[in-house]
N, CA, C, O and CB atoms as a CASP TS submission, in Angstrom:
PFRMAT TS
TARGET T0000
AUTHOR 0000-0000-0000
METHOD Language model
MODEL 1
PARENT N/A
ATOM      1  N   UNK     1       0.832  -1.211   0.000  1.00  0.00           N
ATOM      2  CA  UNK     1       0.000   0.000   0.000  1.00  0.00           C
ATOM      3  C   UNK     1       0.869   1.265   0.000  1.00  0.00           C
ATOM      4  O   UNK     1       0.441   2.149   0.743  1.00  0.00           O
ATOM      5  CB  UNK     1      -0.942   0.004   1.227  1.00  0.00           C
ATOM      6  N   UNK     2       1.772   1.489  -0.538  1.00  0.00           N
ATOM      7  CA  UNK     2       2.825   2.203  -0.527  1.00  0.00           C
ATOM      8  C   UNK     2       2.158   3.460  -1.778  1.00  0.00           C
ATOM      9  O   UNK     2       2.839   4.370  -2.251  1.00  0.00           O
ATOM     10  CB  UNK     2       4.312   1.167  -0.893  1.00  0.00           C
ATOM     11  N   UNK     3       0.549   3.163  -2.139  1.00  0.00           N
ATOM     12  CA  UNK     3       0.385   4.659  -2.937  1.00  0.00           C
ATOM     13  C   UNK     3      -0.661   5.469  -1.885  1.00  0.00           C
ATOM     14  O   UNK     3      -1.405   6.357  -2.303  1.00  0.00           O
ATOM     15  CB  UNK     3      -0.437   4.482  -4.794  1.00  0.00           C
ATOM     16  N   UNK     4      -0.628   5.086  -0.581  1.00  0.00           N
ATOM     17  CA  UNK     4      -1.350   5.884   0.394  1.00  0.00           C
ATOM     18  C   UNK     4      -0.623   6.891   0.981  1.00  0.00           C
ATOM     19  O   UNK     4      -0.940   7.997   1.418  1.00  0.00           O
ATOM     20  CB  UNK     4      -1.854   5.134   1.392  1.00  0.00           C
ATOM     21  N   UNK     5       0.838   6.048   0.873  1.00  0.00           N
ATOM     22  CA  UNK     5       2.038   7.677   1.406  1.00  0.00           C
ATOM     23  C   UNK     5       1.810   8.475   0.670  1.00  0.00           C
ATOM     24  O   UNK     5       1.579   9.538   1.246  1.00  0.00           O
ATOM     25  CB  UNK     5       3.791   7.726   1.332  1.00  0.00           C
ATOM     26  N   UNK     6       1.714   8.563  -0.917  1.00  0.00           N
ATOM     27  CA  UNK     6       1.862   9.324  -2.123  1.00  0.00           C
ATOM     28  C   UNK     6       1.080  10.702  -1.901  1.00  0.00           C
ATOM     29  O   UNK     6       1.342  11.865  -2.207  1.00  0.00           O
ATOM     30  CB  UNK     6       1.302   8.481  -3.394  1.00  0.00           C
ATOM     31  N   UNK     7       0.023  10.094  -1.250  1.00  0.00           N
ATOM     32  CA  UNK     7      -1.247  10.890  -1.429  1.00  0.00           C
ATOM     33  C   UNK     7      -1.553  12.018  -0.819  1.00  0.00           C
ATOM     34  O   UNK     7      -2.384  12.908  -0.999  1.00  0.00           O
ATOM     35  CB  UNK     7      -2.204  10.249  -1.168  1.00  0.00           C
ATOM     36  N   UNK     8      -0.408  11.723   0.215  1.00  0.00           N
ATOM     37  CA  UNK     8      -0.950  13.173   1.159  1.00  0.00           C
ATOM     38  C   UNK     8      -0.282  14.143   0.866  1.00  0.00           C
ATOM     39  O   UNK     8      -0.759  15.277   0.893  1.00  0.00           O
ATOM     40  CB  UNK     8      -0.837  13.197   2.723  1.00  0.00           C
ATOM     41  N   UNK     9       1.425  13.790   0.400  1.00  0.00           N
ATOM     42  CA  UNK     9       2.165  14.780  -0.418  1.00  0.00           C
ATOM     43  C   UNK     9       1.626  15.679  -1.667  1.00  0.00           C
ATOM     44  O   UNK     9       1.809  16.888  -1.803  1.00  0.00           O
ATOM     45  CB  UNK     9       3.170  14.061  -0.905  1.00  0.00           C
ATOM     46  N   UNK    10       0.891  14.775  -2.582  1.00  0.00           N
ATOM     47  CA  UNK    10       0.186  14.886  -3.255  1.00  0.00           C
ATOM     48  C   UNK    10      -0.729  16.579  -3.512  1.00  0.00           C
ATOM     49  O   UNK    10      -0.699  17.535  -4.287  1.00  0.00           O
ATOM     50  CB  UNK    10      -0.367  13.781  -2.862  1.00  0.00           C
ATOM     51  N   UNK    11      -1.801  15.914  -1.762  1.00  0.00           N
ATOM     52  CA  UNK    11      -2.439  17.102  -1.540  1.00  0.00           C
ATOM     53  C   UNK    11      -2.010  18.530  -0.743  1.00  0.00           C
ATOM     54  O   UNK    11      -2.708  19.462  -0.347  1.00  0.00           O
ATOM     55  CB  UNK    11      -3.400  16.653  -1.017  1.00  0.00           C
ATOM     56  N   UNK    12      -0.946  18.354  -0.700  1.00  0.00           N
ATOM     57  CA  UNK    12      -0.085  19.093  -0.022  1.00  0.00           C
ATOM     58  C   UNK    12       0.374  20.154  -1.037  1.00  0.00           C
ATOM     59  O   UNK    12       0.140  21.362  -1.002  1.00  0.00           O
ATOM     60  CB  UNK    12       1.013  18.248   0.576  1.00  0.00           C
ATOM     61  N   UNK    13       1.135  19.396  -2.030  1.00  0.00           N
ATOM     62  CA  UNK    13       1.379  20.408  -2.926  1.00  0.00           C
ATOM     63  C   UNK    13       0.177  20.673  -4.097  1.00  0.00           C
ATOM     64  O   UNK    13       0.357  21.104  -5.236  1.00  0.00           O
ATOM     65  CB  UNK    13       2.718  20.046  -3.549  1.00  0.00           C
ATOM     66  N   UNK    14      -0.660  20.417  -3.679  1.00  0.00           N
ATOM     67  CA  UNK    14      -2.077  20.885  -4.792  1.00  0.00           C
ATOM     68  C   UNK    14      -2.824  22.295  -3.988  1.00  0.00           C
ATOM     69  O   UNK    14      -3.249  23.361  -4.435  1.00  0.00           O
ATOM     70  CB  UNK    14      -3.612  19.241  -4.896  1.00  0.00           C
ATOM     71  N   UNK    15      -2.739  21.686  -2.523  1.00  0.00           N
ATOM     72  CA  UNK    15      -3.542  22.405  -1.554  1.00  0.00           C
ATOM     73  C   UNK    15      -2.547  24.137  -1.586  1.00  0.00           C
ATOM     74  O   UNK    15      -3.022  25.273  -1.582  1.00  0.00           O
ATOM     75  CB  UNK    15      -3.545  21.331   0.241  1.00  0.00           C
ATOM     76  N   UNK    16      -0.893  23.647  -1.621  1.00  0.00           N
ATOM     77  CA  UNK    16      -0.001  25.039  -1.877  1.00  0.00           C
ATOM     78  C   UNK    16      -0.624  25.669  -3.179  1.00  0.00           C
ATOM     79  O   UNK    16      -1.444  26.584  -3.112  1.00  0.00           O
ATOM     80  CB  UNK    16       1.804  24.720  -2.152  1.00  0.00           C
ATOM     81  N   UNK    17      -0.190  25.128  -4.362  1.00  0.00           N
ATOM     82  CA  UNK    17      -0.264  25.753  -5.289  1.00  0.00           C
ATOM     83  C   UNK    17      -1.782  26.431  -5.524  1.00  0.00           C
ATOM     84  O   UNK    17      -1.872  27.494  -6.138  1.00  0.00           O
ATOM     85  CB  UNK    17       0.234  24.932  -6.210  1.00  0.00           C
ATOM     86  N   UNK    18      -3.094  25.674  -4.941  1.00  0.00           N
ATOM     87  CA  UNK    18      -4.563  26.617  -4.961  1.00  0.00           C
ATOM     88  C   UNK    18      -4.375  27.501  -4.425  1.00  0.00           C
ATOM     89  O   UNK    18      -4.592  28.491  -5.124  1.00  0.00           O
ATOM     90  CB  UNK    18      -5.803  26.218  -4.403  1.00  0.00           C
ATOM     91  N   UNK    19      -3.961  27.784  -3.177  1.00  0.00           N
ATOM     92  CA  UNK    19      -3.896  29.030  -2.431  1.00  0.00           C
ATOM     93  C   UNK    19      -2.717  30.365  -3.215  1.00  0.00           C
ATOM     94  O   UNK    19      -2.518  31.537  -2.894  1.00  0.00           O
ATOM     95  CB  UNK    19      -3.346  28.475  -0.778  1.00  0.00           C
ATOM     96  N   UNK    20      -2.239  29.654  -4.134  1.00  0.00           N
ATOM     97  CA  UNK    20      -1.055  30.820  -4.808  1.00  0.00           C
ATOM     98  C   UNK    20      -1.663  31.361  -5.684  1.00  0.00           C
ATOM     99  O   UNK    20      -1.635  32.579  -5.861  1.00  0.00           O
ATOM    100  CB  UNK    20       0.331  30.346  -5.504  1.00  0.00           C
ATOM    101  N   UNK    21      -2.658  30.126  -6.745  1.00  0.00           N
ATOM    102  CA  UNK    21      -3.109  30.848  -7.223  1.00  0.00           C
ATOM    103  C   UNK    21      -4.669  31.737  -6.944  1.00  0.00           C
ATOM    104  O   UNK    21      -5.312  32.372  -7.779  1.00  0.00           O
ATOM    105  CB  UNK    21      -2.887  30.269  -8.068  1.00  0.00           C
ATOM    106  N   UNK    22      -4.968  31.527  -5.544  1.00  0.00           N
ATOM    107  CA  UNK    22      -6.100  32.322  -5.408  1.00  0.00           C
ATOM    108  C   UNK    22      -5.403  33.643  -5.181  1.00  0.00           C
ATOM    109  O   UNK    22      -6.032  34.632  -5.558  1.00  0.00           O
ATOM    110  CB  UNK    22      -7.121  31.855  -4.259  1.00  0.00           C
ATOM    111  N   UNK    23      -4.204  33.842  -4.628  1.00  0.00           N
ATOM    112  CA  UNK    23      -3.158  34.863  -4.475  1.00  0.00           C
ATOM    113  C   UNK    23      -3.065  35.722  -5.713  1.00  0.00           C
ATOM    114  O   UNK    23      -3.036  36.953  -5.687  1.00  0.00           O
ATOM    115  CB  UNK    23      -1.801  34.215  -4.186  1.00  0.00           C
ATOM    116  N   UNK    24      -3.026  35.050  -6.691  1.00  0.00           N
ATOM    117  CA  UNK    24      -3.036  35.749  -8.025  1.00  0.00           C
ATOM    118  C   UNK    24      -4.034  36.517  -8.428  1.00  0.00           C
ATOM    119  O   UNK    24      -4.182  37.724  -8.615  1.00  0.00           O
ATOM    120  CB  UNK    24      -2.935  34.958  -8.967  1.00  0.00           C
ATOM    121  N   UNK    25      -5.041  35.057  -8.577  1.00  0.00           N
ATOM    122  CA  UNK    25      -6.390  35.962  -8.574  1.00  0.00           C
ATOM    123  C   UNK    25      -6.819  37.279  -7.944  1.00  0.00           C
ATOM    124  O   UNK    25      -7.208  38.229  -8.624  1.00  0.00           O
ATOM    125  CB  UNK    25      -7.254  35.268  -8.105  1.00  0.00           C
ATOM    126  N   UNK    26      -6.747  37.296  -6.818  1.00  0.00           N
ATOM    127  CA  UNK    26      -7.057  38.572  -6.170  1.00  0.00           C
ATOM    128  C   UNK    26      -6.147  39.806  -6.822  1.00  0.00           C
ATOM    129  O   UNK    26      -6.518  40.922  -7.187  1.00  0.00           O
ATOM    130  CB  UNK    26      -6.775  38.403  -4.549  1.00  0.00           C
ATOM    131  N   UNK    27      -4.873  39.228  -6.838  1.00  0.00           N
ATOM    132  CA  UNK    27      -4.214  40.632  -7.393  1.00  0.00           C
ATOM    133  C   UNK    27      -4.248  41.072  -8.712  1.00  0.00           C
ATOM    134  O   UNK    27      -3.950  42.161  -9.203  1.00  0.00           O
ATOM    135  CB  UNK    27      -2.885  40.674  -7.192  1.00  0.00           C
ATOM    136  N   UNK    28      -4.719  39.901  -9.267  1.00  0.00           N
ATOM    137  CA  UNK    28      -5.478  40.404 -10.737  1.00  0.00           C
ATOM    138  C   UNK    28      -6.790  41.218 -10.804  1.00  0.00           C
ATOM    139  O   UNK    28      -7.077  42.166 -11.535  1.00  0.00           O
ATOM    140  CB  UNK    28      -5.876  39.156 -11.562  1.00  0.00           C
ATOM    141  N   UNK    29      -7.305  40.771 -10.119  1.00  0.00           N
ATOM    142  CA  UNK    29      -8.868  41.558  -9.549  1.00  0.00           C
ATOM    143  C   UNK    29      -8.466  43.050  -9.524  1.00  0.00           C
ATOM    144  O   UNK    29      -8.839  44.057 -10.126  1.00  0.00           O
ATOM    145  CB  UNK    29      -9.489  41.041  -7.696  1.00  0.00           C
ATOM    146  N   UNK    30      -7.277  42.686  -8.291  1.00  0.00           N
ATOM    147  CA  UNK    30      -7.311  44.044  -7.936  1.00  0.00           C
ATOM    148  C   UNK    30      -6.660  45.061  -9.094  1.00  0.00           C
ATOM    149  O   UNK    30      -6.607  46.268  -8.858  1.00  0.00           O
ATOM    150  CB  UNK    30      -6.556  44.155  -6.575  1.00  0.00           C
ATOM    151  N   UNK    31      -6.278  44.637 -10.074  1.00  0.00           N
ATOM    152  CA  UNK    31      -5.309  45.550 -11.048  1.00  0.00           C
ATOM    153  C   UNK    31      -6.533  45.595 -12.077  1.00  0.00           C
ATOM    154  O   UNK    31      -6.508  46.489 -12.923  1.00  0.00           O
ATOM    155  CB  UNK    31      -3.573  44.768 -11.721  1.00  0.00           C
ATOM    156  N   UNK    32      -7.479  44.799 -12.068  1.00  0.00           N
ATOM    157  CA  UNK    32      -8.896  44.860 -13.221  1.00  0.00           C
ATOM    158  C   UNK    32      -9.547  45.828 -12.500  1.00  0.00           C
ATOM    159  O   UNK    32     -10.065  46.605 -13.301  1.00  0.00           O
ATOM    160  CB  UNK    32     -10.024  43.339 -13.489  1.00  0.00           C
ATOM    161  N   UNK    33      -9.850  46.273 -10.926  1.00  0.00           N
ATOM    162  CA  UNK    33     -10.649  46.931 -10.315  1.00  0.00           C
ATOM    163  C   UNK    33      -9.551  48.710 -10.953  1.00  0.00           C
ATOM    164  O   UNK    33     -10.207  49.543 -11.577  1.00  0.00           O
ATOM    165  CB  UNK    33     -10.818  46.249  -8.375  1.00  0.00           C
ATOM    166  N   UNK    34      -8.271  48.959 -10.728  1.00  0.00           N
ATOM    167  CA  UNK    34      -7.571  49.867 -10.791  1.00  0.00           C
ATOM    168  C   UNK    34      -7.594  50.886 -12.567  1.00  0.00           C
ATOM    169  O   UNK    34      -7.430  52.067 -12.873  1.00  0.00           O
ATOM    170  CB  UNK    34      -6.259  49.108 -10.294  1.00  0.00           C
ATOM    171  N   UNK    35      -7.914  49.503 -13.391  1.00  0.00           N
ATOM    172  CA  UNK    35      -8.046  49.637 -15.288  1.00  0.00           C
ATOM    173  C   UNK    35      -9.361  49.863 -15.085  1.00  0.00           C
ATOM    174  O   UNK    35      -9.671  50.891 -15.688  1.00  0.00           O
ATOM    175  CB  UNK    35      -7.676  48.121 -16.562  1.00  0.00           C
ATOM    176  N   UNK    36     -10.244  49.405 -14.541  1.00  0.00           N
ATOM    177  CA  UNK    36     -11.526  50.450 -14.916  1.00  0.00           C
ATOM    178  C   UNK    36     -11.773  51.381 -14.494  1.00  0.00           C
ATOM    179  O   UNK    36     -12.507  52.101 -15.171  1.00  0.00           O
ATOM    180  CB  UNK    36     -12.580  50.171 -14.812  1.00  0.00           C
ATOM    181  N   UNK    37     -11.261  51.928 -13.031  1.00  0.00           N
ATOM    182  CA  UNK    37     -11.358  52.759 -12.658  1.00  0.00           C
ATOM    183  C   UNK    37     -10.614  53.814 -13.505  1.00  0.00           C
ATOM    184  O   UNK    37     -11.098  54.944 -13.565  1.00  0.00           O
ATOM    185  CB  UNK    37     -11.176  52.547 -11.567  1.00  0.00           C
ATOM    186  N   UNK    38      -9.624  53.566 -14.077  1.00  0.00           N
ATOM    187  CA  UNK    38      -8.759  54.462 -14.893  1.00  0.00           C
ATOM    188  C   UNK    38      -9.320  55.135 -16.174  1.00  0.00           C
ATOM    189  O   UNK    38      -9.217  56.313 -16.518  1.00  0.00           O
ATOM    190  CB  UNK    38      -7.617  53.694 -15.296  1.00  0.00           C
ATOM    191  N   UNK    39     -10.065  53.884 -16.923  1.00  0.00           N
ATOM    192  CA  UNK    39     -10.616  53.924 -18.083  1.00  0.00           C
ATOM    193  C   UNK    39     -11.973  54.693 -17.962  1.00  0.00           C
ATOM    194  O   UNK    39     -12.664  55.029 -18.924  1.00  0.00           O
ATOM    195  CB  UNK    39     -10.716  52.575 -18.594  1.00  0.00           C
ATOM    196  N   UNK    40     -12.241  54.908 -16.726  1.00  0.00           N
ATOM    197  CA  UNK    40     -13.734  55.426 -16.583  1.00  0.00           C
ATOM    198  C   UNK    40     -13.346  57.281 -16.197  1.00  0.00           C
ATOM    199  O   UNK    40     -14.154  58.197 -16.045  1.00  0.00           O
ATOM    200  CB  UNK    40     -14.753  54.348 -14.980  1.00  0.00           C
ATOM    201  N   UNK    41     -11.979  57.317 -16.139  1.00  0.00           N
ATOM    202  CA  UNK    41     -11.826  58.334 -15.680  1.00  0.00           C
ATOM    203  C   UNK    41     -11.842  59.323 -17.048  1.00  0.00           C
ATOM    204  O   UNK    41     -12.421  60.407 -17.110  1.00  0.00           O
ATOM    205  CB  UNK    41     -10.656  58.259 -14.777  1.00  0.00           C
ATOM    206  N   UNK    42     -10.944  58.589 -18.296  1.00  0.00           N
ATOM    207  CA  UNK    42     -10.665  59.206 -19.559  1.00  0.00           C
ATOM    208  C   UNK    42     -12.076  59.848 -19.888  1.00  0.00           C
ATOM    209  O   UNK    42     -12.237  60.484 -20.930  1.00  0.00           O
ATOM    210  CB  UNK    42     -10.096  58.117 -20.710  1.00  0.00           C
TER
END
């Protein structure tokens, strides 16, 4: 049963990398929230 070790590593680095990219997300948001505000200004 040696693919039950696998698994938690697994979610470990899945569980890192979601949270980086929710990290992204937001700061994309926030640079989409900054371009309309800009564009609404022209």
């Amino acid at each position: 049963m040696e693919e039950l070790k696998v698994y938690p590593k697994i979610f470990k680095i899945l569980a890192k990398n979601i949270q980086e990219l929710e990290q992204d997300i937001q700061t994309l948001r926030q640079e989409l929230s900054k371009i309309k505000t800009v564009s609404q200004q022209v």
